[in-house]
Every structure is written in structure tokens, then in C-alpha cells.
Coordinates of C-alpha atoms in Angstrom, one line a residue:
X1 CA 183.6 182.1 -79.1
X2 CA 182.3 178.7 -78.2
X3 CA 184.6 176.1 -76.2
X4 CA 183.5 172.1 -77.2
X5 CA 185.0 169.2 -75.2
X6 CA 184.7 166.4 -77.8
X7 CA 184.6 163.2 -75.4
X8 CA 185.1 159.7 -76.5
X9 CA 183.0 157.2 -74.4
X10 CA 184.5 155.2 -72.2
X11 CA 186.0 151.8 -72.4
X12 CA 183.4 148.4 -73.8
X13 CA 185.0 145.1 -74.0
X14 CA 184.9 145.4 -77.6
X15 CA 187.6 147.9 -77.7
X16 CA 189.6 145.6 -75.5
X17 CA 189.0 143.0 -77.8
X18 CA 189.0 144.7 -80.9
X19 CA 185.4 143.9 -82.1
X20 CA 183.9 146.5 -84.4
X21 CA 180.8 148.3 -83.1
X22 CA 179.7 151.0 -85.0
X23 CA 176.2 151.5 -84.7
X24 CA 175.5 148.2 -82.4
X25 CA 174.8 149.1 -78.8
X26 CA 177.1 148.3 -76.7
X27 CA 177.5 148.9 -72.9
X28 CA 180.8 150.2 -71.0
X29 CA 182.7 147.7 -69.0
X30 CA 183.9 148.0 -65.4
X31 CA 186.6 149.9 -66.9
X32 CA 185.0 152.2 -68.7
X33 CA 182.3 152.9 -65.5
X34 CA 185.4 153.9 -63.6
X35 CA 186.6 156.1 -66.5
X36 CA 183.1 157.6 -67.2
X37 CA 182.9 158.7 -63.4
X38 CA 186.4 160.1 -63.4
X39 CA 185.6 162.4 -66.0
X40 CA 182.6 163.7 -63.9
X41 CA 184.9 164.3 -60.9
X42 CA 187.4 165.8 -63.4
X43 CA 184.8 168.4 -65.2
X44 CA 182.6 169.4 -62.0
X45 CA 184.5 172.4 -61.5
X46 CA 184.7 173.4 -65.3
X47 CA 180.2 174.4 -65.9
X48 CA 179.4 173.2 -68.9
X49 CA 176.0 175.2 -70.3
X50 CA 174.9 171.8 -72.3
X51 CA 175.9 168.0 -72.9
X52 CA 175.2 166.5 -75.8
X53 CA 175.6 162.7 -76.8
X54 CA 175.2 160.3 -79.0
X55 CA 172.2 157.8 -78.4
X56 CA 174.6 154.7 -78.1
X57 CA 174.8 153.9 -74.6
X58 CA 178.1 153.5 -74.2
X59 CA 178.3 157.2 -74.9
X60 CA 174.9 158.2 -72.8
X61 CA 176.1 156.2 -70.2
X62 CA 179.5 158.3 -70.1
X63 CA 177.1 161.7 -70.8
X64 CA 175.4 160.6 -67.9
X65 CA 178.2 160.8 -65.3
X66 CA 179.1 164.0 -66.3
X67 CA 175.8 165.7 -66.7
X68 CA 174.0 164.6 -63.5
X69 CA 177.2 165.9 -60.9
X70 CA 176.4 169.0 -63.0
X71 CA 172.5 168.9 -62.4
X72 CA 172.4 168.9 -66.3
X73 CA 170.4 166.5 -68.5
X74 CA 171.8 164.7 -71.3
X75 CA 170.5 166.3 -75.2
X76 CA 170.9 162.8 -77.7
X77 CA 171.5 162.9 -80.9
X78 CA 171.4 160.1 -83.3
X79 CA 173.5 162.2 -85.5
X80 CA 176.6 162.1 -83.1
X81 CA 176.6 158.4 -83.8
X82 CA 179.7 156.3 -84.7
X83 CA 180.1 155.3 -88.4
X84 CA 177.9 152.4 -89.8
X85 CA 179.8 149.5 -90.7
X86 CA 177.0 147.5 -92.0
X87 CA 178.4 143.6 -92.0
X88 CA 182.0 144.3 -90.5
X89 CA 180.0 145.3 -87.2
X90 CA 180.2 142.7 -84.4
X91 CA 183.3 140.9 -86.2
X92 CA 187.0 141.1 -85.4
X93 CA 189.3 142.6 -88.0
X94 CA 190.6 139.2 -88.8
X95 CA 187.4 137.7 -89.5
X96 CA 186.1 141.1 -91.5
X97 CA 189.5 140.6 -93.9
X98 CA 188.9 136.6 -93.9
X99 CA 185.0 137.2 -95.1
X100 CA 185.0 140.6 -97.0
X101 CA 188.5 140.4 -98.5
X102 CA 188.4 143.3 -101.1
X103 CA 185.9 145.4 -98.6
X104 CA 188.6 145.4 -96.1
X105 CA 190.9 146.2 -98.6
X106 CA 188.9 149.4 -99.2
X107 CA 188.7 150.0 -95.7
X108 CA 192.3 150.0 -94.7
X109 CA 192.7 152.4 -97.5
X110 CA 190.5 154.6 -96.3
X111 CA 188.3 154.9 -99.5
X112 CA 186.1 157.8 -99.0
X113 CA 183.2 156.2 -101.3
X114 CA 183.5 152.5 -100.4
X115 CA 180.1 150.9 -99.0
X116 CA 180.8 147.6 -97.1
X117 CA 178.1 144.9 -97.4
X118 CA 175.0 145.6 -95.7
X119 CA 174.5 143.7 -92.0
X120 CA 172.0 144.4 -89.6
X121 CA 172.3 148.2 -90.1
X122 CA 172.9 150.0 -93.9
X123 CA 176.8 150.6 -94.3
X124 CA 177.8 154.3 -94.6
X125 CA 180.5 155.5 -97.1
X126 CA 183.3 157.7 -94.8
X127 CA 182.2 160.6 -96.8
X128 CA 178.3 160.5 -95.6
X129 CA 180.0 159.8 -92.1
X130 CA 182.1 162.8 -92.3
X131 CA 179.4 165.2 -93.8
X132 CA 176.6 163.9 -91.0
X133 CA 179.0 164.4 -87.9
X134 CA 179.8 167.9 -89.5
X135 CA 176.7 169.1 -90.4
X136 CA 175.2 167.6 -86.9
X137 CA 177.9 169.5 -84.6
X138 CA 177.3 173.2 -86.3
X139 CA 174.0 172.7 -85.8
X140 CA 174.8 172.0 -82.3
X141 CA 177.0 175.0 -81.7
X142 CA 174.4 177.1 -83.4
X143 CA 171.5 176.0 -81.7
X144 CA 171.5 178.6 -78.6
X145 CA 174.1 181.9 -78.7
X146 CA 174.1 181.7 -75.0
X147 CA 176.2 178.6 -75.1
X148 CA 179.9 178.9 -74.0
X149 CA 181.2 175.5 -73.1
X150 CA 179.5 172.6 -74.3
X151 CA 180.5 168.9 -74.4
X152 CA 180.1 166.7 -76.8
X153 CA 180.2 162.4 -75.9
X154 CA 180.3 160.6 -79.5
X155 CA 182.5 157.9 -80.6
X156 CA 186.3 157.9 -81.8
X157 CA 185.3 158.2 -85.4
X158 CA 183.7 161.4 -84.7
X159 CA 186.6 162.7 -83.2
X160 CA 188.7 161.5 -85.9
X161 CA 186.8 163.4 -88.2
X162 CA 187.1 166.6 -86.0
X163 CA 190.5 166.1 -85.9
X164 CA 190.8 165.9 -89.6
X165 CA 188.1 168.7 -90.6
X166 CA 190.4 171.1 -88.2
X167 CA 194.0 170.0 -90.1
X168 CA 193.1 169.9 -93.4
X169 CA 194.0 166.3 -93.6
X170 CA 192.8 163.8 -96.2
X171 CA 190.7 160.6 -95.1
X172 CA 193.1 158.6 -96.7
X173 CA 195.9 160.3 -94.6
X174 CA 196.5 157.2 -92.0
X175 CA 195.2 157.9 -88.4
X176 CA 199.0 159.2 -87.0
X177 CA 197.3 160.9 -84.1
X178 CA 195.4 159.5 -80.9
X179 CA 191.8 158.7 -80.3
X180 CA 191.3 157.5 -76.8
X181 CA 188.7 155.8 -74.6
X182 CA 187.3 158.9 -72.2
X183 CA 189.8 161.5 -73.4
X184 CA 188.8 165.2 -73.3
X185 CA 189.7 166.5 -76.6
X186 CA 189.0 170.9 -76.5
X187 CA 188.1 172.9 -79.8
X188 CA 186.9 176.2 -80.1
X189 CA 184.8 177.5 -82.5
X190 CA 184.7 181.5 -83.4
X191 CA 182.5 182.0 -86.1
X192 CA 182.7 178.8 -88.5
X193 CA 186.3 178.4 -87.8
X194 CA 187.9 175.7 -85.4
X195 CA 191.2 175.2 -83.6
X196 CA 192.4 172.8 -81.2
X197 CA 193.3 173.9 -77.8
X198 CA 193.5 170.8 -76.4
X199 CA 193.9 166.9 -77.7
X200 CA 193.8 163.6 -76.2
X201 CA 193.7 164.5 -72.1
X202 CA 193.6 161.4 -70.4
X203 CA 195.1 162.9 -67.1
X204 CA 192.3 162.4 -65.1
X205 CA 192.2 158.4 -65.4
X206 CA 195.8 158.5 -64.0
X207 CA 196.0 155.5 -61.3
X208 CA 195.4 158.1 -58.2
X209 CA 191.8 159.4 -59.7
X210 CA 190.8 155.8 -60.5
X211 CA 191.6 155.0 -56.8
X212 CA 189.1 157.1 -55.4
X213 CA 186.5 156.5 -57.9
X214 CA 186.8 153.1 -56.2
X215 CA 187.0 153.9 -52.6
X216 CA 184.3 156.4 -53.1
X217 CA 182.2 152.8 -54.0

């Protein structure tokens, strides 16, 4: 049986704010630096055999405090990227319903085969995004039997689709369950079938950890 931490990356300013990334590359905020590190504080006494992220930094950057405690190098995988939005990416959701009023529409229903305009990157349909990030994390968890615990640092869409893939739920199902900034989220996989042991642990960025990820500064 393999154990996978699924780990979203830590905090950007565009989650404060709202902006959508996707597959623009942006950078963690002070915030998410402290969370990043607190998860590597939290997971140096739980060996991980691997870490593998996406090639975003805001998820390398979060790999990276967990890995190098560890003595571990960071595997990236383009494949463990969060969806592409194409032109909704860089905008706020009021400005994406203001300028793309009937792909927003399809958006917020969840339309598995809706492709937004194109913007700097080629817009993915939630169904491509769904069958990459599956097909890229069992080829992951088959890609050496010696693995036992492996973590994965990807984006909250990845873990939405994880979370759906292991309930049986439809995309269109609204999200009723969390997806938070540097959460450890555990699945195990025994032979192609998952199950959640674990989902949304944020108990390591309580007030006292963050604390002395500062005064350890």
C-alpha cells in the first residue's frame, strides 16, 4: 500500500486577492514562506521516500522546504500543474464575468467540456484537467514499488479532482468540501484503489508553529 500526502502550495497574493492563476507563475507571499516552512518542520519526523511537484514555483518553492530538511530533491512534473484557464488567468472573477459573460457562465457550472477563450496559455476543458492529473499521479505511484510515502505539492484544483475521483462525485457537484493553502491532505492507494485517510490538516500553521518559524529567522 502506498501512503500520498497531496499538498496544496502555500499562500500567493493572488489567492488573497482572488486573481486567477492557473498556469501563470506565481511566487508565494510572506505568508505562504511561513506556511511552506511550517510544513517542513511539521513532516521532518514522518520520511517521505520521494517529493514530487508541480513546476510552478509556488508549488516548488513549498516542495522545496519540505524536501531539503529531508535531504531529498524535488522530482517536477509539468503534469501536476493547475488547470489552464487560458484568458480568465491573471483576472479577478468580476472582471472574468464582466469580459467573458457566457464563458463564466460555463465555468460556474462546472461544464466538463467548456473551453474558455484562449490567453497567453491554451484553455483546458475540466475533463482534459481531470484525466491529465489522473493519469500523471498513477504513473507516479507506479513509478518505483519501493515507494511507501510519497508527497505530492500541486495546486488546489488537483486536489479537488482527487477529492472527487475518490467520492464518486460529479464535476458539476459544487465544491462543498475544503481546499486549503499548505494543507496536508493523506490518500492511500492499494492496488488502483484510493481512500482518504486524512483531509484538509492545517494544524501545523496554528499561531504557536508560525511563531517559531519566525523566531527561528
Amino acid at each position: 500500500m502506498l501512503e500520498i500526502l497531496f499538498i496544496r502550495h502555500g499562500e500567493t497574493q493572488w489567492n488573497v486577492d482572488k486573481r486567477l492563476q492557473g498556469h501563470l507563475d506565481i511566487g508565494l507571499n510572506r505568508e505562504g514562506l511561513r506556511q511552506a516552512t511550517a510544513l517542513g518542520r511539521r513532516l521532518l519526523d514522518e520520511p517521505l521516500d520521494a517529493i514530487f511537484a508541480s513546476d510552478l514555483r509556488r508549488a516548488t518553492d513549498t516542495a522545496k522546504a519540505i524536501a531539503m530538511p529531508q535531504g531529498l530533491k524535488v522530482q517536477l512534473e509539468p503534469s501536476l500543474r493547475e488547470r489552464c484557464f487560458g484568458a480568465f488567468e491573471g483576472l479577478l472573477h468580476p472582471e472574468i464575468e464582466e469580459r467573458y459573460p457566457p464563458a463564466f457562465a460555463e465555468w460556474k457550472r462546472r461544464d466538463l467540456d467548456a473551453r474558455y477563450p484562449c490567453g497567453q496559455y491554451h484553455a483546458e476543458t475540466l475533463r482534459e484537467f481531470s484525466m491529465r492529473v489522473l493519469a500523471c499521479v498513477a504513473r507516479i505511484a507506479e513509478s518505483d514499488d519501493s515507494y511507501r510515502k510519497i508527497a505530492i505539492v500541486t495546486h488546489g484544483g488537483v486536489l479537488d479532482t482527487m477529492y472527487r475521483h475518490v467520492h464518486k462525485l460529479p464535476y458539476e457537484h459544487p465544491r462543498d468540501f475544503p481546499v486549503l493553502n499548505a494543507s496536508i491532505n493523506r490518500l492511500s492507494l492499494d492496488g488502483d484503489e484510493f481512500r482518504i485517510l486524512e483531509w484538509a490538516d492545517v494544524s501545523h500553521l496554528n499561531k504557536h508553529a508560525l511563531d517559531e518559524v519566525d523566531n527561528a529567522r
